Amino acid sequence: KYSQMPRSIGGLEDAIDWPAFRERLPDLCGKDVLDLGCGFGWHCHYARTKLARSVVGIDLSENMLTRARESTDDPAIQYQRLAIEDIDFPADAFDVVFSSLALQYVERFDLVCRKVYRCLKTGGTFVFSAEHPIFTARAAQDWSYGSHGERLHWPVDQYQEEGLRHACFLDDDVVKYHRTVATYVNTLLACGFRLSTLDEPSPTPTQLKRHPEWKEALRRPMFLLLAAIKSDMKQT
Amino acid sequence: KYSQMPRSIGGLEDAIDWPAFRERLPDLCGKDVLDLGCGFGWHCHYARTKLARSVVGIDLSENMLTRARESTDDPAIQYQRLAIEDIDFPADAFDVVFSSLALQYVERFDLVCRKVYRCLKTGGTFVFSAEHPIFTARAAQDWSYGSHGERLHWPVDQYQEEGLRHACFLDDDVVKYHRTVATYVNTLLACGFRLSTLDEPSPTPTQLKRHPEWKEALRRPMFLLLAAIKSDMKQT
């Protein structure tokens, strides 16, 4: 079913977070890049079109990796089956680490953050999008509906109660981890990252023209997109 | 009516944002401090108990300033009637600028940010709390209620639509300005600030013991608290 979603059919251009995500990526030319939760490998492929020197894509799903390998026959892209929490790359291995909409599935964001910090070179960039905490707060992850099925508003509850959420995604049970905006940001900063930007991407005018129904996404924040730099400055 | 609210009766200890706010303030000893929207002057007074050298408190309300002057007879605190947008202090005038729950009333946060940056010394700190964007998104600023008057959840709508909100506070019409979390953070960063911490303060266990009904505040983020430093590092 995942392969029937707009983002799977239309490619990155049909992912709401993508235009902002792309804008926050640094110049990838000649860079060594790591993609956490690479899925079908589209971000890996994009990095290569921007002349990244090497790309490592990791994902836990063998199905997705198989499709990624089939669709991108590029010796400079290396796919590995690995949980994001289990990465163990050497220090200073990458110039850029990114992750698109995968980190809400990770229980220990603090651990991942420390590992990313370690494997980044000084001055390197960490860019990631995740489902917005306003989106993950309630396990139901759905609108409030009126008596005629109309969308009344987006309900928020249990916001400060971080942890496991049993959500439903494409009719399947999915386990997610809710964290507050504060936790995402302060965990990055506590690791030594300097925050470059914080975005809450919503559909662009171009995307709204192609998918007018996406205007509903403007009613509440759907994604959180953070870009941070491994600074050589000590925290003060 | 404002003077009948818990925060007005119980003092700072009964303000939900205060314990986190206090924790994020730097050492104030010997510092020159500016308080934007000082109200009754409690934060100014606090700064002096922490041995701040001088404190300037500004507020638009002459009533509040009168009460502030009555309650804090301290020649090192200077109160001025001034809108926050209209501050025009010289460069490098302050070590610390703070503001508690006032900036949601300000239309031009970008302008205030630039002025605060200018009047801070290099290495100086800007700490402010504001009503959380999840709180200000809908003008109604109230819960969704069930048929028996029970609080169902906190409704979010119009999140990406920044600007004016005609809210109701203590039976009076109040004009507020809704901004996204992204706008608060990126405006700071664009001015040259380095973000130190982002908090979404909720009641502490001590506060919950005194006000058990405040546990409702855990259901949605109520305040945003940002601390930032005027870094001597150029943005990269």
mmCIF file of N, CA and C in Angstrom, chain A residues 4-131:
data_model
loop_
_atom_site.group_PDB
_atom_site.id
_atom_site.type_symbol
_atom_site.label_atom_id
_atom_site.label_comp_id
_atom_site.label_asym_id
_atom_site.label_seq_id
_atom_site.Cartn_x
_atom_site.Cartn_y
_atom_site.Cartn_z
ATOM 1 N N GLN A 4 1.428 2.831 -3.135
ATOM 2 C CA GLN A 4 0.310 3.512 -3.807
ATOM 3 C C GLN A 4 0.089 4.940 -3.295
ATOM 4 N N MET A 5 0.882 5.348 -2.325
ATOM 5 C CA MET A 5 0.742 6.719 -1.813
ATOM 6 C C MET A 5 1.314 7.717 -2.814
ATOM 7 N N PRO A 6 0.789 8.969 -2.772
ATOM 8 C CA PRO A 6 1.291 9.999 -3.697
ATOM 9 C C PRO A 6 2.808 10.087 -3.714
ATOM 10 N N ARG A 7 3.400 10.053 -2.515
ATOM 11 C CA ARG A 7 4.854 10.231 -2.458
ATOM 12 C C ARG A 7 5.573 9.048 -3.100
ATOM 13 N N SER A 8 4.884 7.895 -3.180
ATOM 14 C CA SER A 8 5.506 6.737 -3.797
ATOM 15 C C SER A 8 5.281 6.718 -5.307
ATOM 16 N N ILE A 9 4.179 7.326 -5.744
ATOM 17 C CA ILE A 9 3.879 7.365 -7.176
ATOM 18 C C ILE A 9 4.542 8.583 -7.824
ATOM 19 N N GLY A 10 4.293 9.742 -7.258
ATOM 20 C CA GLY A 10 4.795 10.976 -7.857
ATOM 21 C C GLY A 10 6.249 11.260 -7.543
ATOM 22 N N GLY A 11 6.846 10.442 -6.696
ATOM 23 C CA GLY A 11 8.237 10.662 -6.338
ATOM 24 C C GLY A 11 8.370 11.782 -5.338
ATOM 25 N N LEU A 12 9.587 12.233 -5.144
ATOM 26 C CA LEU A 12 9.854 13.244 -4.121
ATOM 27 C C LEU A 12 9.018 14.494 -4.311
ATOM 28 N N GLU A 13 8.729 14.861 -5.577
ATOM 29 C CA GLU A 13 7.957 16.086 -5.813
ATOM 30 C C GLU A 13 6.574 16.005 -5.176
ATOM 31 N N ASP A 14 6.097 14.808 -4.914
ATOM 32 C CA ASP A 14 4.801 14.651 -4.276
ATOM 33 C C ASP A 14 4.910 14.299 -2.793
ATOM 34 N N ALA A 15 6.048 14.590 -2.197
ATOM 35 C CA ALA A 15 6.173 14.471 -0.743
ATOM 36 C C ALA A 15 6.117 15.883 -0.169
ATOM 37 N N ILE A 16 5.192 16.104 0.769
ATOM 38 C CA ILE A 16 4.977 17.472 1.268
ATOM 39 C C ILE A 16 6.245 18.044 1.884
ATOM 40 N N ASP A 17 7.032 17.205 2.531
ATOM 41 C CA ASP A 17 8.212 17.743 3.202
ATOM 42 C C ASP A 17 9.383 18.005 2.249
ATOM 43 N N TRP A 18 9.293 17.507 1.007
ATOM 44 C CA TRP A 18 10.474 17.512 0.151
ATOM 45 C C TRP A 18 10.987 18.896 -0.284
ATOM 46 N N PRO A 19 10.130 19.814 -0.751
ATOM 47 C CA PRO A 19 10.680 21.108 -1.182
ATOM 48 C C PRO A 19 11.474 21.807 -0.070
ATOM 49 N N ALA A 20 10.961 21.777 1.154
ATOM 50 C CA ALA A 20 11.683 22.395 2.267
ATOM 51 C C ALA A 20 12.934 21.601 2.610
ATOM 52 N N PHE A 21 12.803 20.290 2.572
ATOM 53 C CA PHE A 21 13.935 19.402 2.873
ATOM 54 C C PHE A 21 15.095 19.685 1.919
ATOM 55 N N ARG A 22 14.792 19.731 0.636
ATOM 56 C CA ARG A 22 15.813 19.979 -0.389
ATOM 57 C C ARG A 22 16.490 21.335 -0.176
ATOM 58 N N GLU A 23 15.660 22.319 0.202
ATOM 59 C CA GLU A 23 16.195 23.666 0.403
ATOM 60 C C GLU A 23 17.164 23.712 1.586
ATOM 61 N N ARG A 24 16.957 22.856 2.568
ATOM 62 C CA ARG A 24 17.798 22.883 3.768
ATOM 63 C C ARG A 24 19.053 22.020 3.631
ATOM 64 N N LEU A 25 19.135 21.216 2.577
ATOM 65 C CA LEU A 25 20.349 20.417 2.369
ATOM 66 C C LEU A 25 21.484 21.334 1.939
ATOM 67 N N PRO A 26 22.694 21.071 2.425
ATOM 68 C CA PRO A 26 23.837 21.853 1.939
ATOM 69 C C PRO A 26 24.214 21.366 0.536
ATOM 70 N N ASP A 27 25.133 22.040 -0.088
ATOM 71 C CA ASP A 27 25.690 21.591 -1.363
ATOM 72 C C ASP A 27 26.249 20.176 -1.185
ATOM 73 N N LEU A 28 25.803 19.246 -2.018
ATOM 74 C CA LEU A 28 26.198 17.843 -1.838
ATOM 75 C C LEU A 28 27.373 17.430 -2.730
ATOM 76 N N CYS A 29 27.813 18.324 -3.576
ATOM 77 C CA CYS A 29 28.852 17.992 -4.560
ATOM 78 C C CYS A 29 30.155 17.548 -3.872
ATOM 79 N N GLY A 30 30.571 16.321 -4.190
ATOM 80 C CA GLY A 30 31.821 15.804 -3.634
ATOM 81 C C GLY A 30 31.727 15.324 -2.192
ATOM 82 N N LYS A 31 30.494 15.291 -1.663
ATOM 83 C CA LYS A 31 30.308 14.962 -0.246
ATOM 84 C C LYS A 31 30.034 13.474 -0.005
ATOM 85 N N ASP A 32 30.388 13.033 1.181
ATOM 86 C CA ASP A 32 30.023 11.690 1.639
ATOM 87 C C ASP A 32 28.756 11.796 2.479
ATOM 88 N N VAL A 33 27.748 11.036 2.067
ATOM 89 C CA VAL A 33 26.386 11.242 2.581
ATOM 90 C C VAL A 33 25.831 9.956 3.187
ATOM 91 N N LEU A 34 25.095 10.109 4.281
ATOM 92 C CA LEU A 34 24.403 8.981 4.914
ATOM 93 C C LEU A 34 22.915 9.297 4.988
ATOM 94 N N ASP A 35 22.072 8.348 4.557
ATOM 95 C CA ASP A 35 20.615 8.506 4.580
ATOM 96 C C ASP A 35 20.020 7.496 5.566
ATOM 97 N N LEU A 36 19.431 7.988 6.648
ATOM 98 C CA LEU A 36 18.857 7.119 7.682
ATOM 99 C C LEU A 36 17.392 6.834 7.378
ATOM 100 N N GLY A 37 17.089 5.584 7.058
ATOM 101 C CA GLY A 37 15.718 5.224 6.680
ATOM 102 C C GLY A 37 15.484 5.575 5.225
ATOM 103 N N CYS A 38 16.260 4.967 4.333
ATOM 104 C CA CYS A 38 16.320 5.429 2.930
ATOM 105 C C CYS A 38 15.133 4.964 2.086
ATOM 106 N N GLY A 39 14.357 3.991 2.589
ATOM 107 C CA GLY A 39 13.183 3.531 1.842
ATOM 108 C C GLY A 39 13.540 3.085 0.442
ATOM 109 N N PHE A 40 12.859 3.643 -0.547
ATOM 110 C CA PHE A 40 13.087 3.267 -1.944
ATOM 111 C C PHE A 40 14.362 3.889 -2.524
ATOM 112 N N GLY A 41 15.085 4.635 -1.730
ATOM 113 C CA GLY A 41 16.381 5.144 -2.173
ATOM 114 C C GLY A 41 16.327 6.441 -2.966
ATOM 115 N N TRP A 42 15.186 7.107 -2.939
ATOM 116 C CA TRP A 42 15.063 8.317 -3.768
ATOM 117 C C TRP A 42 15.960 9.453 -3.301
ATOM 118 N N HIS A 43 16.103 9.595 -1.992
ATOM 119 C CA HIS A 43 16.973 10.657 -1.486
ATOM 120 C C HIS A 43 18.438 10.334 -1.795
ATOM 121 N N CYS A 44 18.776 9.055 -1.727
ATOM 122 C CA CYS A 44 20.143 8.632 -2.092
ATOM 123 C C CYS A 44 20.409 8.991 -3.549
ATOM 124 N N HIS A 45 19.452 8.654 -4.383
ATOM 125 C CA HIS A 45 19.571 8.941 -5.811
ATOM 126 C C HIS A 45 19.702 10.446 -6.035
ATOM 127 N N TYR A 46 18.874 11.220 -5.344
ATOM 128 C CA TYR A 46 18.942 12.676 -5.483
ATOM 129 C C TYR A 46 20.341 13.182 -5.132
ATOM 130 N N ALA A 47 20.892 12.663 -4.045
ATOM 131 C CA ALA A 47 22.230 13.107 -3.611
ATOM 132 C C ALA A 47 23.255 12.873 -4.723
ATOM 133 N N ARG A 48 23.103 11.760 -5.428
ATOM 134 C CA ARG A 48 24.038 11.469 -6.525
ATOM 135 C C ARG A 48 23.821 12.393 -7.715
ATOM 136 N N THR A 49 22.564 12.770 -7.985
ATOM 137 C CA THR A 49 22.339 13.730 -9.084
ATOM 138 C C THR A 49 22.968 15.076 -8.715
ATOM 139 N N LYS A 50 23.152 15.317 -7.416
ATOM 140 C CA LYS A 50 23.826 16.544 -6.972
ATOM 141 C C LYS A 50 25.322 16.299 -6.777
ATOM 142 N N LEU A 51 25.803 15.165 -7.338
ATOM 143 C CA LEU A 51 27.238 14.872 -7.403
ATOM 144 C C LEU A 51 27.880 14.557 -6.054
ATOM 145 N N ALA A 52 27.083 13.980 -5.130
ATOM 146 C CA ALA A 52 27.681 13.450 -3.906
ATOM 147 C C ALA A 52 28.729 12.412 -4.301
ATOM 148 N N ARG A 53 29.824 12.348 -3.531
ATOM 149 C CA ARG A 53 30.875 11.395 -3.873
ATOM 150 C C ARG A 53 30.446 9.977 -3.529
ATOM 151 N N SER A 54 29.871 9.808 -2.349
ATOM 152 C CA SER A 54 29.404 8.485 -1.939
ATOM 153 C C SER A 54 28.139 8.636 -1.114
ATOM 154 N N VAL A 55 27.279 7.645 -1.209
ATOM 155 C CA VAL A 55 26.038 7.659 -0.434
ATOM 156 C C VAL A 55 25.838 6.293 0.207
ATOM 157 N N VAL A 56 25.567 6.300 1.515
ATOM 158 C CA VAL A 56 25.159 5.079 2.201
ATOM 159 C C VAL A 56 23.703 5.260 2.604
ATOM 160 N N GLY A 57 22.849 4.328 2.192
ATOM 161 C CA GLY A 57 21.449 4.346 2.595
ATOM 162 C C GLY A 57 21.166 3.158 3.482
ATOM 163 N N ILE A 58 20.608 3.408 4.655
ATOM 164 C CA ILE A 58 20.258 2.269 5.511
ATOM 165 C C ILE A 58 18.745 2.233 5.726
ATOM 166 N N ASP A 59 18.238 1.038 5.857
ATOM 167 C CA ASP A 59 16.813 0.845 6.136
ATOM 168 C C ASP A 59 16.640 -0.531 6.761
ATOM 169 N N LEU A 60 15.577 -0.684 7.530
ATOM 170 C CA LEU A 60 15.330 -1.969 8.182
ATOM 171 C C LEU A 60 14.540 -2.902 7.266
ATOM 172 N N SER A 61 13.890 -2.341 6.253
ATOM 173 C CA SER A 61 13.004 -3.143 5.412
ATOM 174 C C SER A 61 13.753 -3.708 4.204
ATOM 175 N N GLU A 62 13.877 -5.026 4.180
ATOM 176 C CA GLU A 62 14.555 -5.680 3.057
ATOM 177 C C GLU A 62 13.771 -5.434 1.762
ATOM 178 N N ASN A 63 12.433 -5.390 1.855
ATOM 179 C CA ASN A 63 11.605 -5.112 0.669
ATOM 180 C C ASN A 63 11.960 -3.768 0.046
ATOM 181 N N MET A 64 12.049 -2.766 0.885
ATOM 182 C CA MET A 64 12.350 -1.438 0.362
ATOM 183 C C MET A 64 13.757 -1.402 -0.214
ATOM 184 N N LEU A 65 14.695 -2.033 0.468
ATOM 185 C CA LEU A 65 16.079 -2.032 -0.015
ATOM 186 C C LEU A 65 16.192 -2.753 -1.357
ATOM 187 N N THR A 66 15.425 -3.815 -1.510
ATOM 188 C CA THR A 66 15.439 -4.552 -2.779
ATOM 189 C C THR A 66 14.985 -3.640 -3.902
ATOM 190 N N ARG A 67 13.878 -2.931 -3.639
ATOM 191 C CA ARG A 67 13.390 -2.013 -4.666
ATOM 192 C C ARG A 67 14.359 -0.856 -4.899
ATOM 193 N N ALA A 68 14.988 -0.398 -3.818
ATOM 194 C CA ALA A 68 15.981 0.672 -3.963
ATOM 195 C C ALA A 68 17.131 0.197 -4.849
ATOM 196 N N ARG A 69 17.589 -1.023 -4.589
ATOM 197 C CA ARG A 69 18.720 -1.557 -5.381
ATOM 198 C C ARG A 69 18.319 -1.733 -6.845
ATOM 199 N N GLU A 70 17.085 -2.162 -7.072
ATOM 200 C CA GLU A 70 16.623 -2.361 -8.451
ATOM 201 C C GLU A 70 16.562 -1.048 -9.222
ATOM 202 N N SER A 71 16.122 0.012 -8.522
ATOM 203 C CA SER A 71 15.832 1.246 -9.263
ATOM 204 C C SER A 71 17.037 2.173 -9.377
ATOM 205 N N THR A 72 18.066 1.950 -8.560
ATOM 206 C CA THR A 72 19.228 2.836 -8.659
ATOM 207 C C THR A 72 20.495 2.007 -8.781
ATOM 208 N N ASP A 73 20.890 1.790 -9.998
ATOM 209 C CA ASP A 73 22.077 0.964 -10.267
ATOM 210 C C ASP A 73 23.285 1.900 -10.321
ATOM 211 N N ASP A 74 23.829 2.185 -9.155
ATOM 212 C CA ASP A 74 24.881 3.196 -9.050
ATOM 213 C C ASP A 74 25.901 2.697 -8.024
ATOM 214 N N PRO A 75 27.097 2.391 -8.467
ATOM 215 C CA PRO A 75 28.093 1.816 -7.544
ATOM 216 C C PRO A 75 28.487 2.763 -6.410
ATOM 217 N N ALA A 76 28.197 4.040 -6.552
ATOM 218 C CA ALA A 76 28.545 4.984 -5.475
ATOM 219 C C ALA A 76 27.494 5.006 -4.372
ATOM 220 N N ILE A 77 26.363 4.311 -4.614
ATOM 221 C CA ILE A 77 25.342 4.180 -3.555
ATOM 222 C C ILE A 77 25.425 2.785 -2.969
ATOM 223 N N GLN A 78 25.537 2.748 -1.648
ATOM 224 C CA GLN A 78 25.643 1.458 -0.974
ATOM 225 C C GLN A 78 24.467 1.332 -0.011
ATOM 226 N N TYR A 79 23.647 0.275 -0.192
ATOM 227 C CA TYR A 79 22.502 0.078 0.697
ATOM 228 C C TYR A 79 22.839 -0.960 1.761
ATOM 229 N N GLN A 80 22.428 -0.674 2.997
ATOM 230 C CA GLN A 80 22.672 -1.627 4.080
ATOM 231 C C GLN A 80 21.404 -1.833 4.871
ATOM 232 N N ARG A 81 21.124 -3.080 5.212
ATOM 233 C CA ARG A 81 19.981 -3.362 6.069
ATOM 234 C C ARG A 81 20.413 -3.180 7.524
ATOM 235 N N LEU A 82 19.816 -2.182 8.180
ATOM 236 C CA LEU A 82 20.281 -1.785 9.503
ATOM 237 C C LEU A 82 19.199 -0.930 10.147
ATOM 238 N N ALA A 83 18.969 -1.152 11.443
ATOM 239 C CA ALA A 83 18.085 -0.236 12.182
ATOM 240 C C ALA A 83 18.832 1.070 12.432
ATOM 241 N N ILE A 84 18.084 2.169 12.429
ATOM 242 C CA ILE A 84 18.734 3.471 12.597
ATOM 243 C C ILE A 84 19.488 3.533 13.932
ATOM 244 N N GLU A 85 18.878 2.963 14.972
ATOM 245 C CA GLU A 85 19.542 2.986 16.294
ATOM 246 C C GLU A 85 20.855 2.213 16.290
ATOM 247 N N ASP A 86 21.014 1.298 15.326
ATOM 248 C CA ASP A 86 22.181 0.408 15.349
ATOM 249 C C ASP A 86 23.350 0.903 14.514
ATOM 250 N N ILE A 87 23.248 2.095 13.959
ATOM 251 C CA ILE A 87 24.379 2.576 13.143
ATOM 252 C C ILE A 87 25.630 2.649 14.018
ATOM 253 N N ASP A 88 26.743 2.352 13.402
ATOM 254 C CA ASP A 88 28.011 2.331 14.141
ATOM 255 C C ASP A 88 29.137 2.700 13.181
ATOM 256 N N PHE A 89 28.993 3.837 12.520
ATOM 257 C CA PHE A 89 29.995 4.266 11.553
ATOM 258 C C PHE A 89 31.161 4.933 12.284
ATOM 259 N N PRO A 90 32.334 4.909 11.666
ATOM 260 C CA PRO A 90 33.481 5.537 12.330
ATOM 261 C C PRO A 90 33.299 7.044 12.487
ATOM 262 N N ALA A 91 34.079 7.629 13.356
ATOM 263 C CA ALA A 91 34.033 9.086 13.564
ATOM 264 C C ALA A 91 34.425 9.800 12.273
ATOM 265 N N ASP A 92 33.823 10.949 12.037
ATOM 266 C CA ASP A 92 34.182 11.824 10.904
ATOM 267 C C ASP A 92 34.028 11.140 9.544
ATOM 268 N N ALA A 93 33.059 10.250 9.413
ATOM 269 C CA ALA A 93 32.907 9.489 8.173
ATOM 270 C C ALA A 93 32.084 10.237 7.117
ATOM 271 N N PHE A 94 31.201 11.149 7.540
ATOM 272 C CA PHE A 94 30.276 11.767 6.590
ATOM 273 C C PHE A 94 30.299 13.297 6.673
ATOM 274 N N ASP A 95 29.983 13.914 5.524
ATOM 275 C CA ASP A 95 29.798 15.368 5.486
ATOM 276 C C ASP A 95 28.353 15.738 5.778
ATOM 277 N N VAL A 96 27.453 14.879 5.364
ATOM 278 C CA VAL A 96 26.024 15.157 5.496
ATOM 279 C C VAL A 96 25.305 13.877 5.937
ATOM 280 N N VAL A 97 24.486 13.984 6.958
ATOM 281 C CA VAL A 97 23.587 12.893 7.340
ATOM 282 C C VAL A 97 22.181 13.446 7.227
ATOM 283 N N PHE A 98 21.307 12.717 6.504
ATOM 284 C CA PHE A 98 19.917 13.169 6.471
ATOM 285 C C PHE A 98 18.960 12.020 6.687
ATOM 286 N N SER A 99 17.718 12.365 6.983
ATOM 287 C CA SER A 99 16.701 11.355 7.264
ATOM 288 C C SER A 99 15.336 11.967 6.999
ATOM 289 N N SER A 100 14.567 11.335 6.145
ATOM 290 C CA SER A 100 13.241 11.858 5.807
ATOM 291 C C SER A 100 12.144 10.990 6.405
ATOM 292 N N LEU A 101 11.418 11.542 7.345
ATOM 293 C CA LEU A 101 10.206 10.932 7.910
ATOM 294 C C LEU A 101 10.420 9.523 8.448
ATOM 295 N N ALA A 102 11.553 9.323 9.092
ATOM 296 C CA ALA A 102 11.841 8.002 9.665
ATOM 297 C C ALA A 102 12.015 8.066 11.192
ATOM 298 N N LEU A 103 12.418 9.196 11.717
ATOM 299 C CA LEU A 103 12.845 9.220 13.125
ATOM 300 C C LEU A 103 11.699 9.116 14.129
ATOM 301 N N GLN A 104 10.451 9.274 13.654
ATOM 302 C CA GLN A 104 9.338 9.053 14.587
ATOM 303 C C GLN A 104 9.157 7.554 14.897
ATOM 304 N N TYR A 105 9.865 6.706 14.150
ATOM 305 C CA TYR A 105 9.812 5.263 14.434
ATOM 306 C C TYR A 105 10.920 4.819 15.392
ATOM 307 N N VAL A 106 11.773 5.757 15.763
ATOM 308 C CA VAL A 106 12.948 5.428 16.569
ATOM 309 C C VAL A 106 12.683 5.761 18.027
ATOM 310 N N GLU A 107 12.953 4.785 18.908
ATOM 311 C CA GLU A 107 12.683 5.008 20.330
ATOM 312 C C GLU A 107 13.714 5.941 20.957
ATOM 313 N N ARG A 108 14.973 5.721 20.654
ATOM 314 C CA ARG A 108 16.046 6.474 21.323
ATOM 315 C C ARG A 108 16.618 7.546 20.405
ATOM 316 N N PHE A 109 15.927 8.672 20.296
ATOM 317 C CA PHE A 109 16.427 9.762 19.461
ATOM 318 C C PHE A 109 17.746 10.292 20.005
ATOM 319 N N ASP A 110 17.897 10.295 21.323
ATOM 320 C CA ASP A 110 19.143 10.811 21.924
ATOM 321 C C ASP A 110 20.348 9.990 21.471
ATOM 322 N N LEU A 111 20.162 8.676 21.439
ATOM 323 C CA LEU A 111 21.229 7.764 21.026
ATOM 324 C C LEU A 111 21.597 8.006 19.556
ATOM 325 N N VAL A 112 20.582 8.108 18.714
ATOM 326 C CA VAL A 112 20.806 8.340 17.286
ATOM 327 C C VAL A 112 21.550 9.661 17.082
ATOM 328 N N CYS A 113 21.111 10.668 17.821
ATOM 329 C CA CYS A 113 21.732 11.986 17.727
ATOM 330 C C CYS A 113 23.221 11.930 18.057
ATOM 331 N N ARG A 114 23.548 11.242 19.125
ATOM 332 C CA ARG A 114 24.958 11.144 19.525
ATOM 333 C C ARG A 114 25.769 10.399 18.467
ATOM 334 N N LYS A 115 25.177 9.342 17.898
ATOM 335 C CA LYS A 115 25.889 8.570 16.874
ATOM 336 C C LYS A 115 26.068 9.380 15.597
ATOM 337 N N VAL A 116 25.043 10.149 15.233
ATOM 338 C CA VAL A 116 25.147 11.001 14.045
ATOM 339 C C VAL A 116 26.220 12.058 14.270
ATOM 340 N N TYR A 117 26.216 12.647 15.454
ATOM 341 C CA TYR A 117 27.215 13.680 15.759
ATOM 342 C C TYR A 117 28.627 13.101 15.601
ATOM 343 N N ARG A 118 28.798 11.904 16.119
ATOM 344 C CA ARG A 118 30.110 11.254 16.072
ATOM 345 C C ARG A 118 30.562 10.979 14.637
ATOM 346 N N CYS A 119 29.677 10.473 13.798
ATOM 347 C CA CYS A 119 30.099 10.059 12.450
ATOM 348 C C CYS A 119 30.122 11.238 11.466
ATOM 349 N N LEU A 120 29.703 12.421 11.914
ATOM 350 C CA LEU A 120 29.802 13.608 11.059
ATOM 351 C C LEU A 120 31.171 14.264 11.232
ATOM 352 N N LYS A 121 31.686 14.802 10.130
ATOM 353 C CA LYS A 121 32.872 15.641 10.243
ATOM 354 C C LYS A 121 32.494 16.972 10.897
ATOM 355 N N THR A 122 33.454 17.650 11.495
ATOM 356 C CA THR A 122 33.201 18.986 12.025
ATOM 357 C C THR A 122 32.762 19.906 10.884
ATOM 358 N N GLY A 123 31.735 20.659 11.111
ATOM 359 C CA GLY A 123 31.164 21.495 10.056
ATOM 360 C C GLY A 123 30.121 20.769 9.224
ATOM 361 N N GLY A 124 29.961 19.482 9.482
ATOM 362 C CA GLY A 124 28.982 18.686 8.735
ATOM 363 C C GLY A 124 27.559 18.987 9.162
ATOM 364 N N THR A 125 26.613 18.575 8.321
ATOM 365 C CA THR A 125 25.206 18.941 8.516
ATOM 366 C C THR A 125 24.332 17.714 8.751
ATOM 367 N N PHE A 126 23.407 17.859 9.683
ATOM 368 C CA PHE A 126 22.387 16.839 9.941
ATOM 369 C C PHE A 126 21.034 17.477 9.619
ATOM 370 N N VAL A 127 20.340 16.930 8.636
ATOM 371 C CA VAL A 127 19.014 17.434 8.252
ATOM 372 C C VAL A 127 18.018 16.293 8.384
ATOM 373 N N PHE A 128 16.950 16.514 9.114
ATOM 374 C CA PHE A 128 15.933 15.459 9.166
ATOM 375 C C PHE A 128 14.525 16.020 9.286
ATOM 376 N N SER A 129 13.599 15.296 8.700
ATOM 377 C CA SER A 129 12.183 15.583 8.902
ATOM 378 C C SER A 129 11.576 14.424 9.684
ATOM 379 N N ALA A 130 10.564 14.731 10.466
ATOM 380 C CA ALA A 130 9.831 13.698 11.201
ATOM 381 C C ALA A 130 8.385 14.145 11.285
ATOM 382 N N GLU A 131 7.509 13.225 11.586
ATOM 383 C CA GLU A 131 6.128 13.646 11.819
ATOM 384 C C GLU A 131 6.116 14.643 12.969
#
